[in-house]
Coordinates of C-alpha atoms in Angstrom, one line a residue:
X1 CA 207.4 109.5 130.0
X2 CA 208.1 112.6 132.1
X3 CA 208.9 115.9 130.6
X4 CA 212.5 116.3 129.8
X5 CA 213.3 112.6 130.1
X6 CA 215.9 111.2 127.8
X7 CA 215.0 108.5 125.3
X8 CA 216.4 106.8 122.3
X9 CA 214.2 106.4 119.2
X10 CA 213.1 102.8 118.7
X11 CA 215.3 100.8 116.4
X12 CA 213.7 97.4 116.6
X13 CA 210.7 97.2 114.3
X14 CA 211.4 100.3 112.3
X15 CA 214.6 99.2 110.5
X16 CA 217.8 100.7 109.2
X17 CA 216.1 103.0 106.7
X18 CA 214.3 104.7 109.6
X19 CA 217.7 105.3 111.2
X20 CA 218.9 107.0 108.0
X21 CA 215.7 109.1 108.0
X22 CA 216.3 110.1 111.6
X23 CA 219.9 111.1 110.8
X24 CA 218.8 113.2 107.9
X25 CA 216.0 114.8 109.9
X26 CA 218.4 115.5 112.8
X27 CA 220.9 117.2 110.5
X28 CA 218.1 119.4 108.9
X29 CA 216.9 120.4 112.3
X30 CA 220.4 121.3 113.5
X31 CA 221.0 123.4 110.4
X32 CA 217.8 125.2 111.0
X33 CA 218.8 126.5 114.4
X34 CA 221.3 129.1 113.1
X35 CA 218.8 130.1 110.4
X36 CA 216.2 130.7 113.1
X37 CA 218.7 132.9 115.0
X38 CA 219.4 134.9 111.9
X39 CA 215.7 135.4 111.2
X40 CA 215.0 136.5 114.7
X41 CA 217.9 139.0 114.7
X42 CA 216.6 140.6 111.5
X43 CA 213.0 140.7 112.7
X44 CA 211.9 138.5 109.8
X45 CA 208.3 137.3 110.2
X46 CA 209.3 133.8 109.0
X47 CA 211.0 133.3 112.3
X48 CA 207.8 132.5 114.2
X49 CA 206.9 129.8 111.7
X50 CA 210.3 128.2 111.9
X51 CA 210.3 128.3 115.7
X52 CA 207.0 126.4 115.6
X53 CA 208.4 123.8 113.3
X54 CA 211.4 123.4 115.6
X55 CA 209.2 123.4 118.7
X56 CA 211.3 126.3 120.1
X57 CA 208.3 128.7 120.6
X58 CA 206.3 129.0 123.8
X59 CA 204.9 125.5 123.9
X60 CA 203.3 126.0 127.3
X61 CA 201.1 128.7 125.8
X62 CA 200.2 127.0 122.5
X63 CA 200.1 123.3 123.2
X64 CA 197.3 121.9 125.5
X65 CA 198.6 119.0 127.6
X66 CA 196.9 115.6 127.4
X67 CA 195.4 116.5 124.0
X68 CA 193.9 114.7 121.0
X69 CA 196.5 115.6 118.4
X70 CA 194.9 115.9 115.0
X71 CA 196.9 116.6 111.8
X72 CA 196.2 117.6 108.2
X73 CA 198.9 118.6 105.7
X74 CA 197.2 121.7 104.2
X75 CA 193.9 123.4 103.4
X76 CA 192.3 120.4 101.7
X77 CA 193.1 118.0 104.5
X78 CA 192.1 120.5 107.2
X79 CA 188.8 120.9 105.4
X80 CA 188.3 117.1 105.5
X81 CA 189.3 117.1 109.2
X82 CA 186.7 119.7 110.2
X83 CA 183.7 117.4 110.8
X84 CA 185.9 114.8 112.5
X85 CA 187.4 117.3 114.9
X86 CA 183.9 118.4 115.8
X87 CA 182.8 114.8 116.3
X88 CA 185.8 114.0 118.4
X89 CA 185.3 117.1 120.6
X90 CA 181.8 115.9 121.2
X91 CA 182.8 112.3 121.8
X92 CA 185.7 113.2 124.2
X93 CA 184.9 116.6 125.8
X94 CA 187.4 115.7 128.5
X95 CA 190.3 116.0 126.1
X96 CA 191.5 119.2 124.5
X97 CA 192.0 119.4 120.8
X98 CA 195.3 120.3 119.1
X99 CA 195.4 120.6 115.3
X100 CA 198.7 120.8 113.4
X101 CA 199.3 121.4 109.7
X102 CA 202.3 121.2 107.5
X103 CA 201.6 124.5 105.7
X104 CA 200.9 127.9 107.1
X105 CA 197.7 128.1 105.0
X106 CA 196.5 124.9 106.6
X107 CA 197.3 126.2 110.1
X108 CA 195.3 129.4 109.4
X109 CA 192.3 127.4 108.1
X110 CA 192.5 125.2 111.2
X111 CA 192.7 128.2 113.6
X112 CA 189.7 129.8 111.9
X113 CA 187.4 126.8 111.5
X114 CA 188.3 123.9 113.9
X115 CA 187.9 123.5 117.6
X116 CA 190.9 123.7 119.9
X117 CA 194.3 125.2 119.2
X118 CA 196.2 125.2 115.9
X119 CA 199.9 125.3 115.1
X120 CA 202.5 124.1 112.6
X121 CA 203.6 120.5 113.0
X122 CA 207.1 119.9 114.3
X123 CA 209.8 118.8 111.9
X124 CA 210.2 115.1 111.6
X125 CA 213.4 115.1 113.7
X126 CA 214.0 113.7 117.2
X127 CA 214.8 116.9 119.0
X128 CA 211.8 119.0 117.9
X129 CA 209.5 116.1 118.3
X130 CA 210.7 115.3 121.8
X131 CA 210.2 118.9 122.8
X132 CA 206.7 118.9 121.3
X133 CA 205.7 115.6 122.8
X134 CA 207.0 116.5 126.2
X135 CA 204.7 119.5 126.2
X136 CA 201.7 118.0 124.5
X137 CA 201.7 114.5 126.1
X138 CA 199.0 113.5 123.5
X139 CA 196.5 110.8 124.3
X140 CA 196.0 110.0 120.6
X141 CA 197.4 111.1 117.3
X142 CA 195.1 111.1 114.2
X143 CA 196.2 112.0 110.6
X144 CA 193.7 112.6 107.8
X145 CA 194.5 111.1 104.5
X146 CA 198.1 109.8 104.1
X147 CA 201.0 111.6 105.5
X148 CA 203.6 109.3 107.0
X149 CA 206.4 110.8 109.2
X150 CA 208.7 107.9 110.3
X151 CA 210.3 109.6 113.2
X152 CA 207.0 110.9 114.5
X153 CA 205.5 107.5 114.5
X154 CA 208.6 105.9 116.1
X155 CA 208.6 108.3 119.0
X156 CA 204.8 108.0 119.5
X157 CA 205.2 104.2 119.6
X158 CA 208.1 104.6 122.1
X159 CA 205.8 106.6 124.4
X160 CA 202.8 104.2 123.9
X161 CA 200.7 106.9 122.2
X162 CA 198.3 105.3 119.7
X163 CA 198.4 106.7 116.2
X164 CA 195.8 106.4 113.5
X165 CA 195.4 107.4 109.8
X166 CA 191.8 107.9 108.6
X167 CA 190.3 108.5 105.2
X168 CA 193.7 107.1 104.1
X169 CA 194.5 107.4 100.4
X170 CA 197.3 105.8 98.5
X171 CA 197.4 106.5 94.8
X172 CA 199.0 104.0 92.4
X173 CA 202.0 106.4 91.9
X174 CA 202.6 106.7 95.6
X175 CA 202.0 103.0 96.1
X176 CA 204.9 102.3 93.8
X177 CA 207.2 104.6 95.9
X178 CA 206.0 102.9 99.1
X179 CA 206.9 99.5 97.5
X180 CA 210.4 100.7 96.6
X181 CA 210.9 102.0 100.1
X182 CA 209.1 99.2 101.9
X183 CA 211.7 99.0 104.6
X184 CA 210.8 102.6 105.6
X185 CA 207.1 102.8 105.1
X186 CA 206.0 99.2 105.9
X187 CA 207.0 99.4 109.6
X188 CA 205.4 102.8 109.9
X189 CA 202.1 101.4 108.6
X190 CA 202.3 98.4 110.9
X191 CA 202.9 100.7 113.9
X192 CA 199.4 102.3 113.6
X193 CA 196.7 101.4 116.0
X194 CA 194.1 102.1 113.2
X195 CA 194.3 102.5 109.5
X196 CA 191.0 103.4 107.9
X197 CA 191.2 103.5 104.1
X198 CA 189.2 106.0 102.0
X199 CA 188.2 103.3 99.4
X200 CA 188.4 99.6 98.7
X201 CA 191.2 100.3 96.2
X202 CA 193.1 102.2 98.8
X203 CA 192.7 99.3 101.1
X204 CA 194.3 96.9 98.6
X205 CA 197.2 99.2 98.0
X206 CA 197.8 99.9 101.7
X207 CA 198.0 96.1 102.4
X208 CA 200.4 95.7 99.5
X209 CA 202.5 98.5 101.0
X210 CA 202.9 96.6 104.3
X211 CA 199.9 97.5 106.4
X212 CA 198.7 95.1 109.1
X213 CA 195.3 93.7 108.1
X214 CA 194.4 93.3 111.7
X215 CA 194.7 97.1 112.2
X216 CA 192.7 98.1 109.2
X217 CA 189.5 99.9 110.1
X218 CA 186.4 100.6 108.1
X219 CA 186.5 102.0 104.6
X220 CA 185.4 105.5 105.2
X221 CA 186.0 108.7 103.2
X222 CA 185.6 112.0 105.1
X223 CA 185.0 113.8 101.8
X224 CA 181.4 112.6 101.9
X225 CA 180.9 114.8 105.0
X226 CA 182.4 117.8 103.2
X227 CA 179.5 117.7 100.6
X228 CA 177.4 120.8 100.8
X229 CA 173.8 120.6 102.0
X230 CA 171.1 119.7 99.5
X231 CA 169.6 122.8 97.8
X232 CA 166.7 124.4 99.4
X233 CA 163.2 124.2 97.9
X234 CA 162.8 126.9 95.3
X235 CA 166.5 127.1 94.5
X236 CA 166.0 126.4 90.8
X237 CA 163.5 129.2 90.4
X238 CA 165.6 131.6 92.4
X239 CA 168.7 130.9 90.3
X240 CA 166.7 131.3 87.1
X241 CA 165.6 134.7 88.2
X242 CA 169.0 135.8 89.4
X243 CA 170.7 134.8 86.1
X244 CA 167.8 135.5 83.7
X245 CA 168.0 131.9 82.6
X246 CA 165.0 131.1 80.3
X247 CA 163.0 128.3 81.9
X248 CA 162.1 127.1 78.4
X249 CA 165.6 126.0 77.8
X250 CA 167.3 122.8 79.1
X251 CA 170.5 124.0 80.8
X252 CA 173.8 122.2 80.9
X253 CA 176.7 123.2 83.3
X254 CA 180.3 123.1 82.2
X255 CA 181.8 123.2 85.7
X256 CA 185.4 124.0 86.4
X257 CA 186.3 123.6 82.8
X258 CA 189.9 123.7 81.8
X259 CA 191.3 124.9 78.5
X260 CA 190.3 122.6 75.6
X261 CA 187.3 121.1 77.4
X262 CA 184.3 123.3 76.9
X263 CA 184.3 124.1 73.2
X264 CA 184.8 120.4 71.9
X265 CA 182.1 119.2 74.3
X266 CA 179.6 121.8 73.2
X267 CA 180.3 121.0 69.6
X268 CA 179.9 117.3 70.2
X269 CA 176.7 117.7 72.1
X270 CA 175.1 120.0 69.5
X271 CA 176.0 117.6 66.8
X272 CA 174.3 114.8 68.7
X273 CA 171.2 116.9 69.4
X274 CA 170.7 118.0 65.8
X275 CA 167.8 120.5 65.5
X276 CA 167.1 120.2 69.3
X277 CA 170.4 121.9 70.0
X278 CA 168.7 125.3 69.8
X279 CA 166.6 124.5 72.9
X280 CA 169.7 123.9 75.1
X281 CA 171.4 126.6 77.2
X282 CA 174.9 126.5 78.5
X283 CA 176.2 127.6 81.9
X284 CA 180.0 128.0 81.5
X285 CA 182.3 128.1 84.5
X286 CA 186.0 128.1 83.6
X287 CA 188.2 126.7 86.4
X288 CA 190.4 129.8 86.5
X289 CA 189.1 133.4 86.5
X290 CA 192.0 134.5 84.2
X291 CA 190.5 132.2 81.6
X292 CA 187.0 133.8 81.5
X293 CA 187.6 136.0 78.5
X294 CA 189.5 133.3 76.5
X295 CA 186.9 130.6 77.1
X296 CA 184.1 133.0 76.2
X297 CA 185.8 133.8 73.0
X298 CA 186.4 130.2 72.1
X299 CA 182.7 129.4 72.6
X300 CA 181.3 132.5 70.9
X301 CA 182.1 130.9 67.5
X302 CA 179.7 128.1 68.4
X303 CA 177.1 129.7 70.6
X304 CA 177.3 133.4 70.0
X305 CA 178.3 135.8 72.7
X306 CA 178.2 134.6 76.3
X307 CA 176.3 136.8 78.7
X308 CA 178.5 137.5 81.8
X309 CA 176.6 136.7 85.0
X310 CA 178.4 139.6 86.7
X311 CA 176.3 142.0 84.6
X312 CA 173.0 140.8 86.1
X313 CA 170.1 138.9 84.6
X314 CA 170.7 137.9 80.9
X315 CA 168.4 139.0 78.1
X316 CA 165.6 136.5 77.5
X317 CA 167.1 135.0 74.4
X318 CA 170.6 134.3 75.8
X319 CA 171.7 130.7 75.1
X320 CA 175.0 130.8 77.0
X321 CA 176.0 132.4 80.3
X322 CA 179.5 132.9 81.6
X323 CA 179.6 132.2 85.3
X324 CA 182.1 134.9 86.1
X325 CA 181.0 135.5 89.7
X326 CA 183.1 133.8 92.3
X327 CA 181.0 131.4 94.4
X328 CA 178.3 130.9 91.8
X329 CA 179.3 127.5 90.5
X330 CA 178.7 125.5 93.7
X331 CA 175.1 126.6 93.8
X332 CA 174.3 126.5 90.1
X333 CA 173.5 122.8 89.7
X334 CA 169.8 122.8 90.7
X335 CA 169.2 124.8 87.5
X336 CA 170.8 122.2 85.3
X337 CA 169.6 119.0 83.6
X338 CA 173.2 117.7 83.4
X339 CA 176.8 118.8 83.7
X340 CA 180.4 118.1 82.8
X341 CA 182.8 117.2 85.6
X342 CA 185.6 119.6 84.8
X343 CA 189.2 118.6 84.7
X344 CA 188.4 115.1 83.4
X345 CA 189.1 115.6 79.7
X346 CA 192.1 117.8 80.4
X347 CA 194.9 115.8 82.1
X348 CA 194.1 117.3 85.5
X349 CA 192.5 114.4 87.4
X350 CA 189.1 115.8 88.0
X351 CA 187.3 118.1 90.5
X352 CA 184.8 117.2 93.1
X353 CA 181.5 115.8 91.9
X354 CA 179.7 116.4 95.2
X355 CA 178.3 119.8 94.4
X356 CA 176.4 118.5 91.4
X357 CA 175.5 115.2 93.2
X358 CA 173.8 116.8 96.2
X359 CA 171.7 118.9 93.7
X360 CA 170.7 115.8 91.8
X361 CA 172.5 116.8 88.7
X362 CA 173.9 113.9 86.6
X363 CA 177.4 114.2 85.3
X364 CA 179.6 113.1 82.3
X365 CA 183.2 112.5 83.1
X366 CA 186.2 112.1 80.8
X367 CA 189.1 109.7 81.2
X368 CA 191.2 111.7 83.6
X369 CA 189.6 111.0 86.9
X370 CA 192.5 109.8 89.1
X371 CA 192.1 112.4 91.8
X372 CA 188.4 111.6 92.3
X373 CA 188.2 107.9 91.9
X374 CA 187.2 107.3 95.5
X375 CA 184.1 109.5 95.1
X376 CA 183.3 108.6 91.5
X377 CA 183.3 104.8 91.8
X378 CA 180.1 104.7 93.9
X379 CA 178.5 107.5 91.9
X380 CA 179.2 105.7 88.7
X381 CA 177.8 102.5 90.2
X382 CA 174.6 104.4 91.2
X383 CA 174.1 105.4 87.6
X384 CA 174.4 109.2 87.9
X385 CA 177.9 109.7 86.6
X386 CA 178.6 108.4 83.1
X387 CA 182.3 107.9 82.1
X388 CA 183.1 108.9 78.6
X389 CA 186.3 108.1 76.6
X390 CA 185.8 110.9 74.1
X391 CA 184.0 114.2 73.6
X392 CA 181.7 112.5 71.1
X393 CA 180.7 109.9 73.7
X394 CA 180.1 112.5 76.4
X395 CA 178.1 114.7 74.0
X396 CA 176.0 111.7 73.0
X397 CA 175.2 111.1 76.7
X398 CA 174.3 114.7 77.3
X399 CA 172.0 114.6 74.3
X400 CA 170.3 111.5 75.6
X401 CA 169.6 113.2 79.0
X402 CA 168.3 116.3 77.2
X403 CA 165.9 114.1 75.1
X404 CA 164.9 112.0 78.1
X405 CA 164.5 114.4 81.1
X406 CA 162.9 111.7 83.3
X407 CA 166.0 109.5 82.8
X408 CA 168.2 112.5 83.7
X409 CA 166.2 113.2 86.8
X410 CA 166.4 109.6 87.9
X411 CA 170.1 109.5 87.4
X412 CA 170.5 112.7 89.4
X413 CA 168.3 111.4 92.2
X414 CA 170.4 108.2 92.4
X415 CA 173.6 110.1 93.1
X416 CA 171.9 112.5 95.4
X417 CA 170.7 109.5 97.4
X418 CA 174.2 107.9 97.3
X419 CA 175.7 111.0 98.9
X420 CA 173.0 111.1 101.6
X421 CA 173.6 107.4 102.4
X422 CA 177.3 107.9 102.8
X423 CA 177.2 111.0 105.1
X424 CA 178.0 110.6 108.8
X425 CA 181.6 109.4 108.3
X426 CA 183.0 111.7 110.9
X427 CA 180.6 110.4 113.6
X428 CA 181.4 106.8 112.8
X429 CA 185.2 107.3 112.8
X430 CA 185.0 109.4 116.0
X431 CA 183.2 106.5 117.8
X432 CA 186.1 104.2 117.0
X433 CA 188.9 106.8 117.6
X434 CA 187.5 107.9 120.9
X435 CA 188.0 104.4 122.3
X436 CA 191.7 104.4 121.3
X437 CA 192.7 107.5 123.3
X438 CA 194.8 106.4 126.3

């Protein structure tokens, strides 16, 4: 379609709910125009961001024509998109890369770390999208994880631009909403040229939400490519020297621990260890820096004072270290025999297991793992992550690994190998996506 040509958004195939969505989006975009004018007159810095969302900025300067249009909602999705963007740039060097984000933080991360140009995504309304698409004339649109914009997908379909969602996730909660609004989301899913689920469970839920099985791609999760590199040789000795961690102790990491997680687990583990508890050291990393003092105080009654890593190497007899230096936790795991996966006993949903896994450090995880199920399922199957329904169960498992170090090392090696096996997702997806570009 030539620039400036008139078009009507497709109605057939997208249904009446999509028409309602377009009407709401159109009203929102129309109301935003006077807001933009007001912000511009007052010199408000928010004007530039709103102009981008309305596609009323200098599109010729910021949008490469004939691009691969990649999109991630915010910082986490942009981080996942990074290896895929690099792989697509290598696979299709003839096509420029344009990355959009829904949030300004995501745009800033994309501009700093991804190839090509970065900007805020247009609002999901016909007029901004038409201006944006006229300027960009994308050859392919790729979304990471699951962000569905009905009007965007409708206009791309109208123009014959293939769209794909990769590393697609659909939680049980969102799946219920998709089911209730099947008349809106089902046609969107069926319009995709490719839908690559992040996990087998996501595949099942996406099919139930209305996806076309013929368009389903391989089950691939870009998070595996975001795993850090394995630790270098000598990392354990270097960390022990940096922290003053006594090599005679068996160290356990409490990583990204939330309030109410660390002290009960330490108490349960020590009870399971009995007299052997005095040979165990604890590396405590509260999730939030403003909790450092409170967590140290709660553990002091059990372990004695925690030595802050920010003060330098600990005295030789220190049995517990507070990891109060930002950036220390991701590289601490080579020093540990085992670890807690934080945020799994608190109702948080869990934090990434990959930093521990690449270091060959086995993990115990509580019952609240819903945000990490796609990564944890294969690591549990490999035998290096042990689910626990209670602190007592988790403490007993940690005590077993302390008493049987060969078993702990084998469990850690198993999940380290699992991560290595699953890397390369970006390259595999790029090979499929490169062939979809018009």
